[in-house]
Amino acid sequence: MRALILATLVATGVATVALAAGQNRGIIVPLPKPEAPRVTPPPAPAPSPAPVVVQPPAAPPPAVVEAPWPDNVPKLKPGTGGTAVASTKPAAPPASGKPLTPGAASATTAGTAQTTTQTQTAALPPAAIPTGPPTKVTLQASVMQGAKALKDPLIWTVSLPLPGTLNRPGQQMAADHGPKAEFNLPPATYVVTVKDAEAVVNTLLIVGSEPIAKTIPINIAVVGLRMIPYTGAKLIKQPIHWEVFNSALGPPSPQSKIADVVAPSTTFTLAAGYYVVRSQYSDINADLAILVEAGVTYSYTVDLYAANVVAKAVGASGKTPAGAIKWEVIRTAADAAGKHQVVATDTGPSPDFLLREGNYMVIATAADGSTGETPIAVRAGQTHKITVKLKPATKPATSG
């Protein structure tokens, strides 16, 4: 038995060696295949807990308190959806006799809704007339703070403030005329208006039970104006149209005009501020922007930088044609609208134009329809003489 086992072991060893050497002889005993290692997957991570969101408590609805509309406030009630009109007639109540809340709707036979509009007067109530024992008020005016009282014939007006303003005059309460004004006024707040020539100044005045004597600084200045046609020329002695516009009231217009004088020279008394002085002489308009400071006396000489242009017209014969000749002077450069401005017109055989420096076209039209034009460059201080040659009018072509 032992011999049999030994033979078996020897055979097995020979087979193993032969397999290792790559030979095909002998008995081959297959070796068992090794099993692949078993890989255990890692455990899945635990899911993160969901964040806890704390919802804030809901805000309580706003409390709406319906207050009665005050009768002394003349403006449109909210919720009516209408516009303020000058009417004091209240809105008619519905057929049920119950008043409608502003903005509420009433049913109609067609099932639609219509809103009811209430109207009130769109104007502030008048200021209450002050009452009580009067207080003596004595007023004077000065050019500026600390200056002596004026001796000018001033015009004084005392008014209640316009409702909604502090220094705008409303209902007039008293008036006086002269360098000094005296009033007896019940305690209240007033607006005092002082007028000195072209200057008009408003100031606030609070009156109590004690007498008042004060000098009001109205901050005015004197502005003198005259004109020369060009540098070095003598002053113009003919009438000149002077206008003053308050820049605080907008561009020069009838609404902003505060003074209007026709004279060779003039003087204006103006409150401190910015102004535009417009002058017109012959065919020339000139604007002068000025700043006026209180207590200063100004003297302005307006220089037109102009020249005289003497024109005459001749026909084909070299002589001035009979009859009236119409003249126009236009600027060579067009304005922003593309038009050429006419700066002067005249009628006669030989007009004399006063023109500011610049380039112009002089156009002449004779009574027989002949026309001509001549350009000219005007230089201040020079006298220019030009001759316009007329050409016969072009006859329209006739058919036939």
Short mmCIF file of C-alpha atoms in Angstrom, two decimals:
data_model
loop_
_atom_site.label_atom_id
_atom_site.label_comp_id
_atom_site.label_asym_id
_atom_site.label_seq_id
_atom_site.Cartn_x
_atom_site.Cartn_y
_atom_site.Cartn_z
CA MET A 1 0.00 0.00 0.00
CA ARG A 2 2.78 2.38 0.88
CA ALA A 3 4.47 1.58 -2.42
CA LEU A 4 1.30 2.51 -4.29
CA ILE A 5 1.05 5.89 -2.52
CA LEU A 6 4.70 6.61 -3.21
CA ALA A 7 4.27 5.85 -6.88
CA THR A 8 1.35 8.20 -7.03
CA LEU A 9 3.30 11.07 -5.45
CA VAL A 10 6.19 10.54 -7.85
CA ALA A 11 3.85 10.70 -10.85
CA THR A 12 2.25 13.87 -9.60
CA GLY A 13 5.61 15.56 -9.14
CA VAL A 14 6.75 14.64 -12.68
CA ALA A 15 3.53 16.03 -14.17
CA THR A 16 3.99 19.27 -12.32
CA VAL A 17 7.57 19.70 -13.49
CA ALA A 18 6.61 18.95 -17.09
CA LEU A 19 3.88 21.58 -17.01
CA ALA A 20 6.29 24.12 -15.68
CA ALA A 21 8.77 23.40 -18.49
CA GLY A 22 6.13 23.83 -21.16
CA GLN A 23 6.19 20.16 -22.35
CA ASN A 24 3.11 18.28 -23.63
CA ARG A 25 4.11 14.83 -22.55
CA GLY A 26 2.95 13.05 -19.45
CA ILE A 27 -0.14 13.33 -17.40
CA ILE A 28 -1.34 16.87 -16.73
CA VAL A 29 -3.37 17.47 -13.69
CA PRO A 30 -5.15 20.86 -14.00
CA LEU A 31 -4.73 23.18 -11.09
CA PRO A 32 -7.82 24.77 -9.66
CA LYS A 33 -8.46 28.43 -10.83
CA PRO A 34 -8.00 30.95 -8.12
CA GLU A 35 -11.11 32.88 -7.24
CA ALA A 36 -11.14 36.66 -7.95
CA PRO A 37 -10.92 38.66 -4.77
CA ARG A 38 -14.31 39.83 -3.61
CA VAL A 39 -14.44 43.64 -3.39
CA THR A 40 -16.87 44.99 -0.88
CA PRO A 41 -18.20 48.45 -1.92
CA PRO A 42 -17.86 51.18 0.70
CA PRO A 43 -21.05 52.02 2.50
CA ALA A 44 -23.02 54.94 0.95
CA PRO A 45 -22.70 58.17 2.92
CA ALA A 46 -25.69 59.04 5.00
CA PRO A 47 -27.82 61.85 3.41
CA SER A 48 -27.43 65.32 4.93
CA PRO A 49 -30.39 66.40 6.92
CA ALA A 50 -32.59 68.99 5.14
CA PRO A 51 -32.16 72.55 6.49
CA VAL A 52 -34.87 73.65 8.77
CA VAL A 53 -36.52 76.85 7.41
CA VAL A 54 -38.29 78.93 9.97
CA GLN A 55 -41.11 80.89 8.33
CA PRO A 56 -41.68 84.34 9.88
CA PRO A 57 -45.15 84.92 11.11
CA ALA A 58 -47.40 86.68 8.57
CA ALA A 59 -47.70 90.44 9.08
CA PRO A 60 -51.10 91.47 10.33
CA PRO A 61 -53.18 93.45 7.81
CA PRO A 62 -52.88 97.24 8.24
CA ALA A 63 -55.56 98.82 10.30
CA VAL A 64 -57.57 101.32 8.24
CA VAL A 65 -59.27 104.05 10.17
CA GLU A 66 -61.70 106.17 8.20
CA ALA A 67 -61.55 109.74 9.45
CA PRO A 68 -64.07 112.39 8.43
CA TRP A 69 -62.87 114.75 5.67
CA PRO A 70 -62.36 118.24 7.17
CA ASP A 71 -64.66 120.81 5.68
CA ASN A 72 -62.04 123.59 5.77
CA VAL A 73 -59.53 121.77 3.50
CA PRO A 74 -60.57 122.60 -0.07
CA LYS A 75 -58.95 119.87 -2.12
CA LEU A 76 -60.10 116.66 -3.78
CA LYS A 77 -60.89 113.80 -1.41
CA PRO A 78 -58.80 110.66 -2.03
CA GLY A 79 -60.55 107.77 -3.70
CA THR A 80 -63.03 109.81 -5.69
CA GLY A 81 -61.12 109.39 -8.95
CA GLY A 82 -62.27 112.82 -10.15
CA THR A 83 -60.59 116.19 -10.60
CA ALA A 84 -60.99 119.28 -8.51
CA VAL A 85 -63.39 121.83 -9.98
CA ALA A 86 -64.66 125.16 -8.78
CA SER A 87 -67.98 123.99 -7.37
CA THR A 88 -69.34 123.93 -3.84
CA LYS A 89 -72.37 121.76 -4.67
CA PRO A 90 -72.05 118.39 -2.84
CA ALA A 91 -72.56 115.11 -4.67
CA ALA A 92 -76.16 113.85 -4.61
CA PRO A 93 -76.71 110.81 -2.33
CA PRO A 94 -77.97 107.52 -3.84
CA ALA A 95 -81.68 106.69 -3.99
CA SER A 96 -81.47 104.68 -0.77
CA GLY A 97 -80.59 107.87 1.10
CA LYS A 98 -77.33 106.39 2.45
CA PRO A 99 -74.22 108.37 1.65
CA LEU A 100 -71.63 106.67 -0.52
CA THR A 101 -68.13 106.16 0.76
CA PRO A 102 -65.60 107.88 -1.58
CA GLY A 103 -64.76 105.42 -4.33
CA ALA A 104 -67.74 103.11 -3.65
CA ALA A 105 -69.90 101.93 -6.56
CA SER A 106 -73.67 101.86 -6.97
CA ALA A 107 -75.41 99.15 -9.02
CA THR A 108 -77.31 100.04 -12.18
CA THR A 109 -80.16 98.24 -13.90
CA ALA A 110 -77.73 96.79 -16.45
CA GLY A 111 -75.64 95.24 -13.70
CA THR A 112 -72.64 97.50 -14.31
CA ALA A 113 -71.00 99.71 -11.72
CA GLN A 114 -70.43 103.47 -11.81
CA THR A 115 -68.25 105.40 -9.39
CA THR A 116 -69.56 108.50 -7.68
CA THR A 117 -67.33 111.58 -7.95
CA GLN A 118 -67.32 114.26 -5.28
CA THR A 119 -66.20 117.79 -6.08
CA GLN A 120 -64.86 120.60 -3.92
CA THR A 121 -63.54 124.09 -4.50
CA ALA A 122 -59.83 124.01 -5.47
CA ALA A 123 -58.83 127.17 -3.58
CA LEU A 124 -57.30 127.90 -0.20
CA PRO A 125 -59.56 129.55 2.38
CA PRO A 126 -58.95 133.26 2.96
CA ALA A 127 -56.74 134.21 5.85
CA ALA A 128 -58.56 135.19 9.01
CA ILE A 129 -58.72 138.94 9.59
CA PRO A 130 -56.64 139.70 12.72
CA THR A 131 -58.50 141.28 15.60
CA GLY A 132 -57.46 142.82 18.87
CA PRO A 133 -56.18 146.14 20.13
CA PRO A 134 -54.07 147.88 17.44
CA THR A 135 -50.33 148.37 17.77
CA LYS A 136 -48.56 151.45 16.42
CA VAL A 137 -46.07 150.60 13.66
CA THR A 138 -43.65 153.18 12.21
CA LEU A 139 -41.57 152.15 9.20
CA GLN A 140 -38.75 153.66 7.16
CA ALA A 141 -36.53 152.19 4.44
CA SER A 142 -32.81 152.24 3.70
CA VAL A 143 -30.79 151.32 0.63
CA MET A 144 -29.05 148.55 2.58
CA GLN A 145 -28.42 147.38 6.15
CA GLY A 146 -26.88 150.16 8.23
CA ALA A 147 -27.50 152.95 5.71
CA LYS A 148 -29.44 156.10 6.48
CA ALA A 149 -33.19 156.17 5.94
CA LEU A 150 -34.31 157.13 2.43
CA LYS A 151 -36.01 160.45 1.75
CA ASP A 152 -37.68 159.15 -1.44
CA PRO A 153 -41.49 159.21 -1.82
CA LEU A 154 -41.96 155.51 -1.16
CA ILE A 155 -45.20 153.57 -1.58
CA TRP A 156 -46.03 151.32 1.40
CA THR A 157 -48.51 148.46 1.46
CA VAL A 158 -49.29 146.11 4.36
CA SER A 159 -50.99 142.81 3.48
CA LEU A 160 -51.74 139.46 5.02
CA PRO A 161 -49.50 136.68 3.66
CA LEU A 162 -50.99 134.82 0.74
CA PRO A 163 -52.21 131.45 2.11
CA GLY A 164 -49.47 128.86 1.77
CA THR A 165 -46.65 131.45 1.51
CA LEU A 166 -44.55 133.51 3.89
CA ASN A 167 -43.60 136.68 2.00
CA ARG A 168 -46.11 136.98 -0.82
CA PRO A 169 -48.77 139.67 -0.23
CA GLY A 170 -52.38 138.57 -0.10
CA GLN A 171 -55.30 140.62 1.22
CA GLN A 172 -54.29 144.25 1.65
CA MET A 173 -54.80 145.70 5.14
CA ALA A 174 -53.29 149.22 4.97
CA ALA A 175 -51.30 151.57 2.74
CA ASP A 176 -49.28 154.77 3.03
CA HIS A 177 -47.12 157.06 0.90
CA GLY A 178 -43.93 158.91 1.77
CA PRO A 179 -40.45 158.39 3.26
CA LYS A 180 -42.04 157.25 6.54
CA ALA A 181 -45.15 155.09 7.01
CA GLU A 182 -47.31 154.84 10.12
CA PHE A 183 -49.89 152.12 10.72
CA ASN A 184 -52.12 150.85 13.53
CA LEU A 185 -52.24 147.07 13.12
CA PRO A 186 -53.67 144.28 15.27
CA PRO A 187 -51.07 141.69 16.37
CA ALA A 188 -50.43 139.29 13.48
CA THR A 189 -47.91 138.40 10.76
CA TYR A 190 -47.90 140.73 7.76
CA VAL A 191 -46.09 141.28 4.46
CA VAL A 192 -44.82 144.83 3.96
CA THR A 193 -44.30 145.87 0.31
CA VAL A 194 -42.04 148.85 -0.34
CA LYS A 195 -41.95 150.37 -3.84
CA ASP A 196 -39.20 152.81 -4.77
CA ALA A 197 -39.40 153.71 -8.49
CA GLU A 198 -38.91 150.37 -10.33
CA ALA A 199 -37.79 148.44 -7.22
CA VAL A 200 -40.49 146.44 -5.43
CA VAL A 201 -39.45 144.59 -2.26
CA ASN A 202 -41.51 142.39 0.08
CA THR A 203 -40.50 141.75 3.69
CA LEU A 204 -42.09 139.89 6.60
CA LEU A 205 -43.28 141.87 9.62
CA ILE A 206 -44.47 140.31 12.91
CA VAL A 207 -46.58 142.67 15.01
CA GLY A 208 -47.14 142.02 18.69
CA SER A 209 -48.50 144.16 21.50
CA GLU A 210 -45.42 146.43 21.75
CA PRO A 211 -45.06 149.44 19.39
CA ILE A 212 -42.65 148.98 16.48
CA ALA A 213 -40.32 151.58 14.95
CA LYS A 214 -37.82 150.15 12.47
CA THR A 215 -35.93 150.85 9.26
CA ILE A 216 -36.26 148.14 6.61
CA PRO A 217 -33.23 147.56 4.33
CA ILE A 218 -34.70 147.09 0.86
CA ASN A 219 -31.33 146.39 -0.85
CA ILE A 220 -31.62 148.58 -3.92
CA ALA A 221 -29.22 150.19 -6.40
CA VAL A 222 -29.33 152.96 -8.99
CA VAL A 223 -28.57 152.07 -12.62
CA GLY A 224 -27.87 154.85 -15.15
CA LEU A 225 -27.98 154.13 -18.91
CA ARG A 226 -26.85 156.00 -22.01
CA MET A 227 -25.69 155.04 -25.53
CA ILE A 228 -23.07 155.72 -28.20
CA PRO A 229 -23.20 154.44 -31.81
CA TYR A 230 -19.55 153.27 -31.77
CA THR A 231 -16.41 153.62 -29.68
CA GLY A 232 -15.25 157.24 -29.45
CA ALA A 233 -18.50 158.70 -30.76
CA LYS A 234 -20.59 161.29 -28.96
CA LEU A 235 -23.61 160.29 -26.90
CA ILE A 236 -26.83 159.75 -28.81
CA LYS A 237 -29.25 162.62 -28.14
CA GLN A 238 -32.28 161.15 -29.93
CA PRO A 239 -34.92 159.14 -28.00
CA ILE A 240 -34.02 155.55 -27.18
CA HIS A 241 -36.48 152.87 -26.08
CA TRP A 242 -35.22 151.29 -22.83
CA GLU A 243 -36.79 148.18 -21.27
CA VAL A 244 -35.76 146.30 -18.11
CA PHE A 245 -36.59 142.63 -17.54
CA ASN A 246 -36.18 140.73 -14.27
CA SER A 247 -34.17 137.56 -14.97
CA ALA A 248 -35.68 135.88 -11.90
CA LEU A 249 -39.07 136.03 -13.66
CA GLY A 250 -37.85 134.27 -16.81
CA PRO A 251 -36.53 135.36 -20.22
CA PRO A 252 -37.38 138.84 -21.56
CA SER A 253 -41.14 138.88 -22.07
CA PRO A 254 -44.15 141.03 -21.08
CA GLN A 255 -44.42 138.94 -17.91
CA SER A 256 -40.85 139.72 -16.78
CA LYS A 257 -40.77 143.41 -17.81
CA ILE A 258 -40.52 145.80 -14.86
CA ALA A 259 -39.62 149.11 -16.54
CA ASP A 260 -40.18 150.87 -19.87
CA VAL A 261 -38.83 154.34 -20.74
CA VAL A 262 -38.26 156.31 -23.96
CA ALA A 263 -35.45 158.86 -23.53
CA PRO A 264 -31.87 159.50 -24.72
CA SER A 265 -30.63 158.45 -21.27
CA THR A 266 -32.37 157.26 -18.14
CA THR A 267 -31.94 156.00 -14.58
CA PHE A 268 -33.60 152.98 -12.95
CA THR A 269 -33.84 152.05 -9.28
CA LEU A 270 -33.64 148.26 -9.04
CA ALA A 271 -33.60 145.72 -6.23
CA ALA A 272 -30.53 143.52 -5.97
CA GLY A 273 -30.55 140.74 -8.57
CA TYR A 274 -29.98 139.92 -12.24
CA TYR A 275 -31.60 141.90 -15.08
CA VAL A 276 -31.61 142.30 -18.86
CA VAL A 277 -31.67 145.85 -20.23
CA ARG A 278 -32.98 145.97 -23.81
CA SER A 279 -32.42 149.11 -25.88
CA GLN A 280 -33.72 150.01 -29.32
CA TYR A 281 -32.34 152.83 -31.41
CA SER A 282 -32.97 153.32 -35.12
CA ASP A 283 -33.06 149.75 -36.50
CA ILE A 284 -30.73 148.28 -33.83
CA ASN A 285 -31.74 146.24 -30.80
CA ALA A 286 -29.17 145.55 -28.08
CA ASP A 287 -29.47 143.45 -24.91
CA LEU A 288 -27.30 144.10 -21.84
CA ALA A 289 -27.20 141.57 -18.97
CA ILE A 290 -26.33 143.16 -15.62
CA LEU A 291 -25.90 142.16 -11.98
CA VAL A 292 -27.20 144.67 -9.45
CA GLU A 293 -25.83 144.72 -5.90
CA ALA A 294 -27.36 146.68 -3.05
CA GLY A 295 -25.99 150.14 -2.33
CA VAL A 296 -24.09 150.52 -5.62
CA THR A 297 -24.63 153.25 -8.21
CA TYR A 298 -24.06 151.98 -11.76
CA SER A 299 -23.47 153.99 -14.95
CA TYR A 300 -23.62 152.00 -18.19
CA THR A 301 -22.79 153.30 -21.66
CA VAL A 302 -24.16 150.97 -24.32
CA ASP A 303 -21.83 150.78 -27.34
CA LEU A 304 -23.68 149.66 -30.46
CA TYR A 305 -20.46 149.01 -32.47
CA ALA A 306 -22.32 150.40 -35.47
CA ALA A 307 -21.65 152.34 -38.64
CA ASN A 308 -23.60 154.43 -41.12
CA VAL A 309 -24.37 152.93 -44.53
CA VAL A 310 -25.55 155.39 -47.20
CA ALA A 311 -27.12 153.68 -50.22
CA LYS A 312 -28.35 154.79 -53.62
CA ALA A 313 -29.79 152.93 -56.61
CA VAL A 314 -29.14 153.50 -60.32
CA GLY A 315 -30.74 152.02 -63.40
CA ALA A 316 -29.19 150.88 -66.69
CA SER A 317 -28.73 154.53 -67.69
CA GLY A 318 -26.67 155.22 -64.56
CA LYS A 319 -29.34 157.49 -63.13
CA THR A 320 -31.64 156.98 -60.16
CA PRO A 321 -35.01 155.82 -61.48
CA ALA A 322 -38.11 157.88 -60.87
CA GLY A 323 -40.60 156.85 -58.25
CA ALA A 324 -40.26 155.33 -54.81
CA ILE A 325 -37.54 152.80 -54.11
CA LYS A 326 -38.02 150.17 -51.41
CA TRP A 327 -34.97 149.02 -49.44
CA GLU A 328 -34.25 145.95 -47.35
CA VAL A 329 -31.11 145.06 -45.42
CA ILE A 330 -30.75 141.38 -44.51
CA ARG A 331 -28.05 139.45 -42.68
CA THR A 332 -25.87 137.34 -44.93
CA ALA A 333 -25.66 134.52 -42.39
CA ALA A 334 -28.85 132.51 -41.93
CA ASP A 335 -30.27 131.92 -38.48
CA ALA A 336 -30.89 128.54 -36.85
CA ALA A 337 -34.08 128.12 -38.88
CA GLY A 338 -32.23 128.74 -42.15
CA LYS A 339 -33.79 132.18 -42.69
CA HIS A 340 -32.06 135.51 -43.35
CA GLN A 341 -33.13 138.14 -40.85
CA VAL A 342 -34.31 141.53 -42.13
CA VAL A 343 -32.60 144.12 -39.92
CA ALA A 344 -33.67 147.37 -41.62
CA THR A 345 -36.14 148.73 -44.17
CA ASP A 346 -36.66 152.13 -45.72
CA THR A 347 -38.26 153.94 -48.67
CA GLY A 348 -36.53 156.72 -50.58
CA PRO A 349 -33.86 157.51 -53.16
CA SER A 350 -30.86 157.43 -50.78
CA PRO A 351 -31.46 156.05 -47.27
CA ASP A 352 -28.93 156.18 -44.42
CA PHE A 353 -28.86 152.98 -42.36
CA LEU A 354 -27.24 152.51 -38.95
CA LEU A 355 -26.00 148.91 -38.85
CA ARG A 356 -23.96 146.95 -36.33
CA GLU A 357 -20.73 145.29 -37.39
CA GLY A 358 -21.32 142.30 -39.67
CA ASN A 359 -22.03 141.15 -43.21
CA TYR A 360 -25.24 142.22 -44.94
CA MET A 361 -27.01 142.25 -48.30
CA VAL A 362 -28.67 145.53 -49.36
CA ILE A 363 -31.64 144.99 -51.72
CA ALA A 364 -33.37 147.76 -53.70
CA THR A 365 -36.64 147.51 -55.65
CA ALA A 366 -37.74 150.37 -57.91
CA ALA A 367 -41.31 151.33 -58.78
CA ASP A 368 -40.97 149.82 -62.27
CA GLY A 369 -40.11 146.41 -60.76
CA SER A 370 -36.38 146.53 -61.46
CA THR A 371 -34.30 145.13 -58.60
CA GLY A 372 -30.68 144.93 -57.49
CA GLU A 373 -28.60 143.83 -54.53
CA THR A 374 -25.13 144.59 -53.19
CA PRO A 375 -23.24 142.85 -50.35
CA ILE A 376 -21.46 144.93 -47.71
CA ALA A 377 -19.18 144.22 -44.74
CA VAL A 378 -19.90 146.81 -42.05
CA ARG A 379 -17.11 147.93 -39.73
CA ALA A 380 -17.89 149.98 -36.63
CA GLY A 381 -17.11 153.68 -36.77
CA GLN A 382 -16.87 153.86 -40.55
CA THR A 383 -19.24 155.47 -43.02
CA HIS A 384 -19.98 153.18 -45.96
CA LYS A 385 -21.38 154.38 -49.28
CA ILE A 386 -22.76 151.82 -51.71
CA THR A 387 -24.48 151.90 -55.10
CA VAL A 388 -27.01 149.25 -56.05
CA LYS A 389 -27.39 148.65 -59.78
CA LEU A 390 -30.93 147.80 -60.79
CA LYS A 391 -31.80 145.22 -63.42
CA PRO A 392 -35.12 145.15 -65.29
CA ALA A 393 -37.66 142.75 -63.90
CA THR A 394 -37.82 139.42 -65.73
CA LYS A 395 -41.04 139.13 -67.69
CA PRO A 396 -42.88 135.84 -67.31
CA ALA A 397 -42.83 133.65 -70.43
CA THR A 398 -46.09 133.70 -72.40
CA SER A 399 -47.44 130.62 -74.18
CA GLY A 400 -48.96 130.63 -77.62
#
